[in-house]
Tab-separated table of C-alpha atoms and ligand atoms in Angstrom:
chain	number	residue	atom	x	y	z
E	1	UNK	CA	-0.125	0.270	-0.236
E	2	UNK	CA	1.366	3.411	-0.830
E	3	UNK	CA	1.617	5.745	2.155
E	4	UNK	CA	2.022	9.325	1.029
E	5	UNK	CA	1.365	10.710	4.255
E	6	UNK	CA	3.284	10.144	7.566
E	7	UNK	CA	2.533	7.006	9.817
E	8	UNK	CA	3.945	6.195	12.981
E	9	UNK	CA	5.294	3.007	14.853
E	10	UNK	CA	6.614	2.887	18.472
E	11	UNK	CA	7.844	0.566	20.565
E	12	UNK	CA	9.467	0.249	23.788
E	13	UNK	CA	11.761	-3.142	24.445
E	14	UNK	CA	14.214	-3.930	27.327
E	15	UNK	CA	17.661	-5.117	27.802
E	16	UNK	CA	18.702	-8.566	28.857
E	17	UNK	CA	21.714	-10.326	30.430
E	18	UNK	CA	22.516	-14.071	29.763
E	19	UNK	CA	23.446	-16.488	32.310
E	20	UNK	CA	24.822	-18.869	29.722
E	21	UNK	CA	26.407	-16.630	27.480
E	22	UNK	CA	26.799	-16.392	23.424
E	23	UNK	CA	29.981	-16.003	22.309
E	24	UNK	CA	31.178	-16.834	18.874
E	25	UNK	CA	29.242	-16.664	15.437
E	26	UNK	CA	29.355	-17.689	12.126
E	27	UNK	CA	27.723	-17.291	9.155
E	28	UNK	CA	24.553	-14.521	9.169
E	29	UNK	CA	24.798	-14.279	12.847
E	30	UNK	CA	24.122	-17.689	13.694
E	31	UNK	CA	25.810	-18.643	17.387
E	32	UNK	CA	28.198	-21.232	17.669
E	33	UNK	CA	26.785	-22.000	21.005
E	34	UNK	CA	23.023	-21.396	22.557
E	35	UNK	CA	22.530	-18.798	25.435
E	36	UNK	CA	19.683	-17.884	28.080
E	37	UNK	CA	18.786	-14.642	29.182
E	38	UNK	CA	16.721	-13.103	32.035
E	39	UNK	CA	14.847	-10.177	30.300
E	40	UNK	CA	15.323	-6.832	32.654
E	41	UNK	CA	12.723	-4.321	32.665
E	42	UNK	CA	14.013	-0.753	34.059
E	43	UNK	CA	16.780	-0.875	31.461
E	44	UNK	CA	15.407	-0.461	27.647
E	45	UNK	CA	15.095	1.510	24.938
E	46	UNK	CA	11.905	3.375	23.002
E	47	UNK	CA	12.043	3.617	19.389
E	48	UNK	CA	9.604	5.783	17.135
E	49	UNK	CA	9.531	5.487	13.410
E	50	UNK	CA	7.871	8.028	11.378
E	51	UNK	CA	7.880	6.752	7.946
E	52	UNK	CA	6.123	7.531	4.272
E	53	UNK	CA	6.492	6.002	0.775
E	54	UNK	CA	9.618	7.707	-1.153
E	55	UNK	CA	11.449	7.336	-4.679
E	56	UNK	CA	14.342	5.101	-2.569
E	57	UNK	CA	15.356	4.490	1.283
E	58	UNK	CA	16.020	7.216	3.202
E	59	UNK	CA	16.865	7.053	6.755
E	60	UNK	CA	17.290	10.153	9.013
E	61	UNK	CA	18.413	8.813	12.759
E	62	UNK	CA	18.078	10.550	16.021
E	63	UNK	CA	19.202	9.599	19.150
E	64	UNK	CA	17.881	11.009	22.002
E	65	UNK	CA	16.504	14.386	20.163
E	66	UNK	CA	19.924	14.755	18.500
E	67	UNK	CA	20.865	13.639	15.092
E	68	UNK	CA	23.282	10.811	15.040
E	69	UNK	CA	25.159	10.156	12.020
E	70	UNK	CA	27.005	7.011	13.297
E	71	UNK	CA	24.138	5.506	14.924
E	72	UNK	CA	22.541	5.777	11.349
E	73	UNK	CA	25.201	4.232	9.398
E	74	UNK	CA	24.741	1.369	11.917
E	75	UNK	CA	20.866	1.568	11.285
E	76	UNK	CA	21.384	1.892	7.138
E	77	UNK	CA	23.724	-1.430	7.183
E	78	UNK	CA	21.439	-3.603	9.022
E	79	UNK	CA	18.260	-2.283	7.240
E	80	UNK	CA	20.072	-3.120	3.364
E	81	UNK	CA	20.840	-6.397	5.298
E	82	UNK	CA	17.321	-7.242	5.901
E	83	UNK	CA	16.132	-5.895	2.408
E	84	UNK	CA	15.591	-9.442	1.402
E	85	UNK	CA	13.444	-10.019	3.902
E	86	UNK	CA	11.774	-6.612	3.968
E	87	UNK	CA	11.912	-5.113	0.414
E	88	UNK	CA	8.863	-2.883	1.117
E	89	UNK	CA	11.877	-0.638	2.843
E	90	UNK	CA	13.910	0.291	-0.358
E	91	UNK	CA	11.032	2.799	-0.735
E	92	UNK	CA	10.461	4.356	2.438
E	93	UNK	CA	11.625	7.690	4.209
E	94	UNK	CA	12.282	6.709	7.771
E	95	UNK	CA	12.867	9.269	10.652
E	96	UNK	CA	13.730	7.182	13.660
E	97	UNK	CA	13.875	8.567	16.830
E	98	UNK	CA	15.474	6.259	19.461
E	99	UNK	CA	16.271	6.714	23.269
E	100	UNK	CA	17.599	4.641	26.339
E	101	UNK	CA	15.842	4.437	30.256
E	102	UNK	CA	19.715	4.400	31.150
E	103	UNK	CA	22.304	6.730	30.725
E	104	UNK	CA	24.323	5.807	27.436
E	105	UNK	CA	27.526	6.868	29.152
E	106	UNK	CA	26.725	4.250	31.787
E	107	UNK	CA	28.770	1.727	29.993
E	108	UNK	CA	25.835	-0.798	29.907
E	109	UNK	CA	25.201	-2.577	25.925
E	110	UNK	CA	22.235	-0.686	24.608
E	111	UNK	CA	22.497	-3.191	21.361
E	112	UNK	CA	19.875	-5.903	22.788
E	113	UNK	CA	17.406	-3.465	23.409
E	114	UNK	CA	17.872	-0.688	20.791
E	115	UNK	CA	18.101	-3.425	17.855
E	116	UNK	CA	15.140	-5.447	19.099
E	117	UNK	CA	12.973	-1.696	19.034
E	118	UNK	CA	13.703	-1.342	15.872
E	119	UNK	CA	13.145	-4.584	14.578
E	120	UNK	CA	10.001	-4.795	16.339
E	121	UNK	CA	9.147	-1.159	14.799
E	122	UNK	CA	10.203	-2.523	11.599
E	123	UNK	CA	7.716	-5.469	11.780
E	124	UNK	CA	4.375	-3.121	12.842
E	125	UNK	CA	5.640	-0.867	9.739
E	126	UNK	CA	5.546	-4.240	7.683
E	127	UNK	CA	1.651	-4.866	8.990
E	128	UNK	CA	0.697	-1.311	8.222
E	129	UNK	CA	1.519	-1.372	5.110
E	130	UNK	CA	0.485	-4.874	4.221
E	131	UNK	CA	-2.431	-4.492	5.571
E	132	UNK	CA	-1.792	-8.293	7.167
E	133	UNK	CA	-1.330	-8.935	10.639
E	134	UNK	CA	0.378	-11.933	11.799
E	135	UNK	CA	-0.192	-14.271	14.882
E	136	UNK	CA	1.580	-12.814	17.677
E	137	UNK	CA	4.004	-15.552	17.668
E	138	UNK	CA	4.580	-15.296	14.051
E	139	UNK	CA	5.022	-11.622	14.720
E	140	UNK	CA	7.397	-12.124	17.875
E	141	UNK	CA	9.383	-14.736	16.108
E	142	UNK	CA	10.177	-12.389	13.031
E	143	UNK	CA	10.585	-9.337	15.289
E	144	UNK	CA	13.300	-12.025	17.205
E	145	UNK	CA	15.212	-13.101	13.830
E	146	UNK	CA	15.454	-9.795	12.603
E	147	UNK	CA	16.787	-8.408	15.978
E	148	UNK	CA	19.329	-11.445	15.972
E	149	UNK	CA	20.280	-10.052	12.448
E	150	UNK	CA	21.216	-6.403	14.031
E	151	UNK	CA	22.537	-8.063	16.795
E	152	UNK	CA	22.846	-11.619	18.481
E	153	UNK	CA	21.440	-10.834	22.144
E	154	UNK	CA	19.053	-8.788	20.883
E	155	UNK	CA	17.127	-11.887	19.744
E	156	UNK	CA	16.024	-12.689	23.298
E	157	UNK	CA	14.730	-9.030	24.215
E	158	UNK	CA	11.772	-9.567	22.259
E	159	UNK	CA	10.377	-11.955	25.082
E	160	UNK	CA	9.710	-11.386	28.811
E	161	UNK	CA	11.180	-13.578	31.446
E	162	UNK	CA	13.623	-16.780	30.512
E	163	UNK	CA	14.349	-16.580	26.701
E	164	UNK	CA	16.823	-18.887	25.191
E	165	UNK	CA	18.578	-18.649	21.608
E	166	UNK	CA	20.184	-21.341	19.776
E	167	UNK	CA	19.637	-25.299	19.030
E	168	UNK	CA	19.660	-27.373	21.668
E	169	UNK	CA	18.594	-30.804	22.320
E	170	UNK	CA	16.709	-30.714	25.589
E	171	UNK	CA	14.334	-27.622	23.873
E	172	UNK	CA	13.051	-28.989	20.699
E	173	UNK	CA	11.492	-25.798	19.365
E	174	UNK	CA	14.860	-24.112	20.201
E	175	UNK	CA	16.413	-22.349	16.997
E	176	UNK	CA	19.950	-20.783	15.735
E	177	UNK	CA	17.298	-18.111	13.784
E	178	UNK	CA	15.504	-16.641	16.708
E	179	UNK	CA	14.791	-16.509	20.510
E	180	UNK	CA	12.420	-18.642	22.229
E	181	UNK	CA	11.000	-18.354	25.931
E	182	UNK	CA	11.241	-20.716	28.861
E	183	UNK	CA	8.080	-22.085	29.539
E	184	UNK	CA	9.000	-23.892	32.258
E	185	UNK	CA	9.948	-21.869	35.321
E	186	UNK	CA	9.987	-22.523	38.927
E	187	UNK	CA	8.526	-20.280	41.791
E	188	UNK	CA	11.901	-19.854	42.948
E	189	UNK	CA	12.826	-17.937	39.917
E	190	UNK	CA	9.932	-15.823	39.255
E	191	UNK	CA	10.753	-12.290	40.782
E	192	UNK	CA	14.712	-11.678	40.150
E	193	UNK	CA	16.294	-8.704	40.519
E	194	UNK	CA	19.221	-7.540	38.973
E	195	UNK	CA	21.458	-4.324	40.533
E	196	UNK	CA	23.552	-3.439	37.636
E	197	UNK	CA	26.721	-2.108	39.238
E	198	UNK	CA	28.374	0.325	37.039
E	199	UNK	CA	32.157	-0.221	37.662
E	200	UNK	CA	33.234	1.943	34.804
E	201	UNK	CA	31.183	3.517	31.697
E	202	UNK	CA	33.803	4.148	29.187
E	203	UNK	CA	33.984	2.714	25.952
E	204	UNK	CA	35.216	-1.176	26.003
E	205	UNK	CA	38.547	-2.128	24.708
E	206	UNK	CA	37.329	-4.461	22.134
E	207	UNK	CA	33.440	-4.293	20.316
E	208	UNK	CA	31.639	-7.518	20.869
E	209	UNK	CA	31.861	-7.892	16.916
E	210	UNK	CA	35.831	-8.173	17.095
E	211	UNK	CA	35.308	-10.405	20.412
E	212	UNK	CA	32.751	-13.034	18.508
E	213	UNK	CA	35.535	-12.998	15.774
E	214	UNK	CA	38.628	-13.928	17.599
E	215	UNK	CA	36.808	-17.127	19.122
E	216	UNK	CA	37.697	-18.492	15.465
E	217	UNK	CA	41.238	-18.304	16.699
E	218	UNK	CA	40.952	-19.540	20.304
E	219	UNK	CA	42.263	-22.681	21.413
E	220	UNK	CA	39.976	-23.519	23.887
E	221	UNK	CA	36.948	-22.636	21.527
E	222	UNK	CA	35.927	-26.106	21.045
E	223	UNK	CA	36.098	-27.032	24.745
E	224	UNK	CA	33.894	-23.298	25.570
E	225	UNK	CA	31.117	-24.302	22.947
E	226	UNK	CA	30.747	-27.897	24.525
E	227	UNK	CA	30.451	-26.359	27.911
E	228	UNK	CA	27.833	-23.765	27.275
E	229	UNK	CA	25.884	-26.970	25.597
E	230	UNK	CA	25.827	-28.775	28.666
E	231	UNK	CA	25.580	-25.738	30.868
E	232	UNK	CA	22.401	-24.528	28.427
E	233	UNK	CA	20.800	-28.295	29.251
E	234	UNK	CA	21.565	-28.241	33.104
E	235	UNK	CA	20.315	-24.613	33.452
E	236	UNK	CA	17.077	-25.293	31.480
E	237	UNK	CA	16.859	-28.225	34.510
E	238	UNK	CA	17.544	-25.953	37.329
E	239	UNK	CA	14.887	-23.551	36.125
E	240	UNK	CA	12.209	-25.899	36.191
E	241	UNK	CA	13.363	-27.712	39.461
E	242	UNK	CA	14.359	-24.160	41.408
E	243	UNK	CA	17.710	-25.037	42.520
E	244	UNK	CA	18.761	-21.807	43.650
E	245	UNK	CA	22.236	-22.808	44.279
E	246	UNK	CA	22.889	-24.393	41.448
E	247	UNK	CA	21.749	-21.449	39.432
E	248	UNK	CA	24.365	-19.301	41.305
E	249	UNK	CA	27.078	-21.629	40.403
E	250	UNK	CA	26.263	-21.923	36.822
E	251	UNK	CA	26.054	-18.390	36.740
E	252	UNK	CA	29.263	-17.110	38.094
E	253	UNK	CA	31.176	-20.054	36.084
E	254	UNK	CA	29.730	-19.091	32.641
E	255	UNK	CA	30.615	-14.999	33.473
E	256	UNK	CA	34.316	-16.039	34.382
E	257	UNK	CA	34.449	-18.273	31.330
E	258	UNK	CA	33.516	-15.305	29.074
E	259	UNK	CA	35.693	-13.193	30.098
E	260	UNK	CA	38.557	-16.151	30.203
E	261	UNK	CA	37.930	-16.476	26.781
E	262	UNK	CA	38.792	-12.883	25.944
E	263	UNK	CA	41.921	-13.115	27.901
E	264	UNK	CA	42.863	-16.204	25.549
E	265	UNK	CA	41.892	-14.875	22.131
E	266	UNK	CA	44.357	-13.607	19.776
E	267	UNK	CA	47.045	-11.737	22.448
E	268	UNK	CA	44.695	-11.908	24.996
E	269	UNK	CA	42.719	-8.601	26.274
E	270	UNK	CA	40.692	-7.881	29.044
E	271	UNK	CA	37.404	-5.871	29.857
E	272	UNK	CA	37.544	-6.288	33.841
E	273	UNK	CA	38.692	-3.158	35.817
E	274	UNK	CA	39.862	-4.295	39.215
E	275	UNK	CA	36.780	-2.922	41.154
E	276	UNK	CA	35.142	-5.654	39.109
E	277	UNK	CA	37.231	-8.293	40.601
E	278	UNK	CA	37.225	-6.596	44.069
E	279	UNK	CA	33.272	-6.578	43.550
E	280	UNK	CA	32.743	-10.423	42.784
E	281	UNK	CA	35.182	-11.005	45.751
E	282	UNK	CA	32.848	-9.192	48.208
E	283	UNK	CA	29.957	-11.082	46.476
E	284	UNK	CA	31.664	-14.376	47.491
E	285	UNK	CA	32.335	-13.442	50.838
E	286	UNK	CA	28.734	-12.051	51.546
E	287	UNK	CA	27.141	-14.995	50.320
E	288	UNK	CA	29.355	-17.597	52.458
E	289	UNK	CA	29.210	-15.699	55.764
E	290	UNK	CA	25.600	-14.475	55.384
E	291	UNK	CA	23.879	-17.469	53.258
E	292	UNK	CA	22.036	-14.625	51.287
E	293	UNK	CA	21.592	-16.167	47.881
E	294	UNK	CA	22.995	-13.831	45.223
E	295	UNK	CA	25.161	-14.360	41.916
E	296	UNK	CA	27.471	-12.066	39.918
E	297	UNK	CA	27.323	-12.046	36.600
E	298	UNK	CA	29.074	-9.941	33.504
E	299	UNK	CA	28.681	-8.965	29.990
E	300	UNK	CA	31.467	-8.278	27.668
E	301	UNK	CA	32.813	-5.192	29.692
E	302	UNK	CA	33.556	-4.534	33.430
E	303	UNK	CA	30.172	-3.828	35.159
E	304	UNK	CA	28.748	-6.659	37.391
E	305	UNK	CA	24.996	-7.660	37.461
E	306	UNK	CA	24.428	-8.830	40.913
E	307	UNK	CA	21.247	-11.249	40.143
E	308	UNK	CA	19.165	-12.256	43.388
E	309	UNK	CA	15.793	-13.262	44.571
E	310	UNK	CA	13.434	-10.942	45.901
E	311	UNK	CA	13.588	-12.766	49.439
E	312	UNK	CA	17.122	-11.572	49.439
E	313	UNK	CA	16.263	-7.975	48.789
E	314	UNK	CA	16.174	-6.660	52.277
E	315	UNK	CA	19.758	-8.207	53.034
E	316	UNK	CA	20.833	-6.945	49.744
E	317	UNK	CA	19.688	-3.485	49.686
E	318	UNK	CA	22.393	-2.762	52.659
E	319	UNK	CA	25.235	-4.286	51.039
E	320	UNK	CA	25.466	-2.885	47.671
E	321	UNK	CA	24.860	0.431	49.732
E	322	UNK	CA	27.637	-0.277	52.161
E	323	UNK	CA	30.238	-1.837	50.342
E	324	UNK	CA	29.647	-2.450	46.612
E	325	UNK	CA	28.623	1.178	45.609
E	326	UNK	CA	31.531	2.845	46.836
E	327	UNK	CA	33.651	0.380	44.358
E	328	UNK	CA	31.438	2.005	41.598
E	329	UNK	CA	32.067	4.806	39.486
E	330	UNK	CA	30.460	7.848	40.797
E	331	UNK	CA	28.599	5.124	43.231
E	332	UNK	CA	26.077	4.414	40.190
E	333	UNK	CA	23.754	1.513	40.445
E	334	UNK	CA	20.458	0.493	38.647
E	335	UNK	CA	18.102	-1.236	40.454
E	336	UNK	CA	16.730	-3.746	37.672
E	337	UNK	CA	14.732	-7.066	37.558
E	338	UNK	CA	13.448	-9.705	35.747
E	339	UNK	CA	10.659	-8.244	32.778
E	340	UNK	CA	7.636	-9.036	30.930
E	341	UNK	CA	9.385	-8.312	27.476
E	342	UNK	CA	8.811	-5.456	24.943
E	343	UNK	CA	5.422	-2.834	25.038
E	344	UNK	CA	4.129	-1.390	21.456
E	345	UNK	CA	3.161	2.417	22.086
E	346	UNK	CA	-0.002	2.935	21.064
R	401	LIG	O1	25.063	-9.173	20.750
R	401	LIG	P1	26.137	-9.057	20.624
R	401	LIG	O2	27.076	-9.388	19.555
R	401	LIG	O3	26.547	-7.498	21.269
R	401	LIG	O4	27.172	-10.056	21.815
R	401	LIG	C1	26.844	-9.823	23.100
R	401	LIG	C2	27.684	-11.160	24.034
R	401	LIG	C3	27.260	-11.310	25.511
R	401	LIG	O5	26.683	-9.975	25.724
R	401	LIG	C4	28.542	-11.042	25.851
R	401	LIG	C5	26.743	-12.327	25.662
R	401	LIG	C6	25.210	-12.645	25.840
R	401	LIG	O6	24.745	-13.782	25.497
R	401	LIG	O7	24.428	-11.442	25.716
């Protein structure tokens, strides 16, 4: 359908934190191992797209109200890459306006939230232009697949709760192409929090694209992929049976292994800062001395995600305030929790 007048779609989409980490890819953004994450609630991106029919594809990109050419280049590259899936985009003028709920300078990876919000908007545009609505399942699967093509971890952000991405024997419906929500989750894992401790907000030493690429030469990669596969199977069982201690152990070894992969890739590089290590040590000491359930994990950067169930909250909050936030940049941390996934904005 021709759209002479401006139309608009908008989505809010959250970030996620992986417990079993995706690190290493092949082909068209396909993962070398399956991964499983928690979708967050307070760290999200909001994206509005105004669109109308044009002679050719034209994109203007605003980030938090300011025209941003470097983000625009990334979005253009992505949209050109998905033209085979969405040919209607080749004759569209798009004005994209995106923003994050968290400070851009917080050093939080925003690609999962921003790219999933963008992919959801493109799927809504397609529905508006074609006049054909997909079922919710098909819509979300398509949005997850497109998100993956922009940023692998974004494929998991289109669903709430616990989300898996990548083929695995224990999950017959799982795919390398898109994320799949985990249905069978014990009550012990329903109300979890994530305190995002901002140790350092600067740019990472290496982009995740570079990190994934370096895995091809990493001498331990085959062992890592086998381990991730085994961890994924274990985690699916843990989520089903409610074994919080097993979750904590698995969560921490996954985080440390991710960083071990960086230290053993190429000439070796590291993203943790001295305070990342101090915080992890304090978390282990606190757990050992109090019995409070909590676990650390990390993305590919220096910030620590402290995961804990609701019943630990009254003990964890003073611990953060007194011992951990002094180790954060400007005492900065974000009080986040397990979320329900993206929301379409009317
Ligand atoms: O989605 P990417 O390409 O930025 O890769 C992110 C990988 C990790 O965040 C380190 C792990 C994960 O599974 O989210």
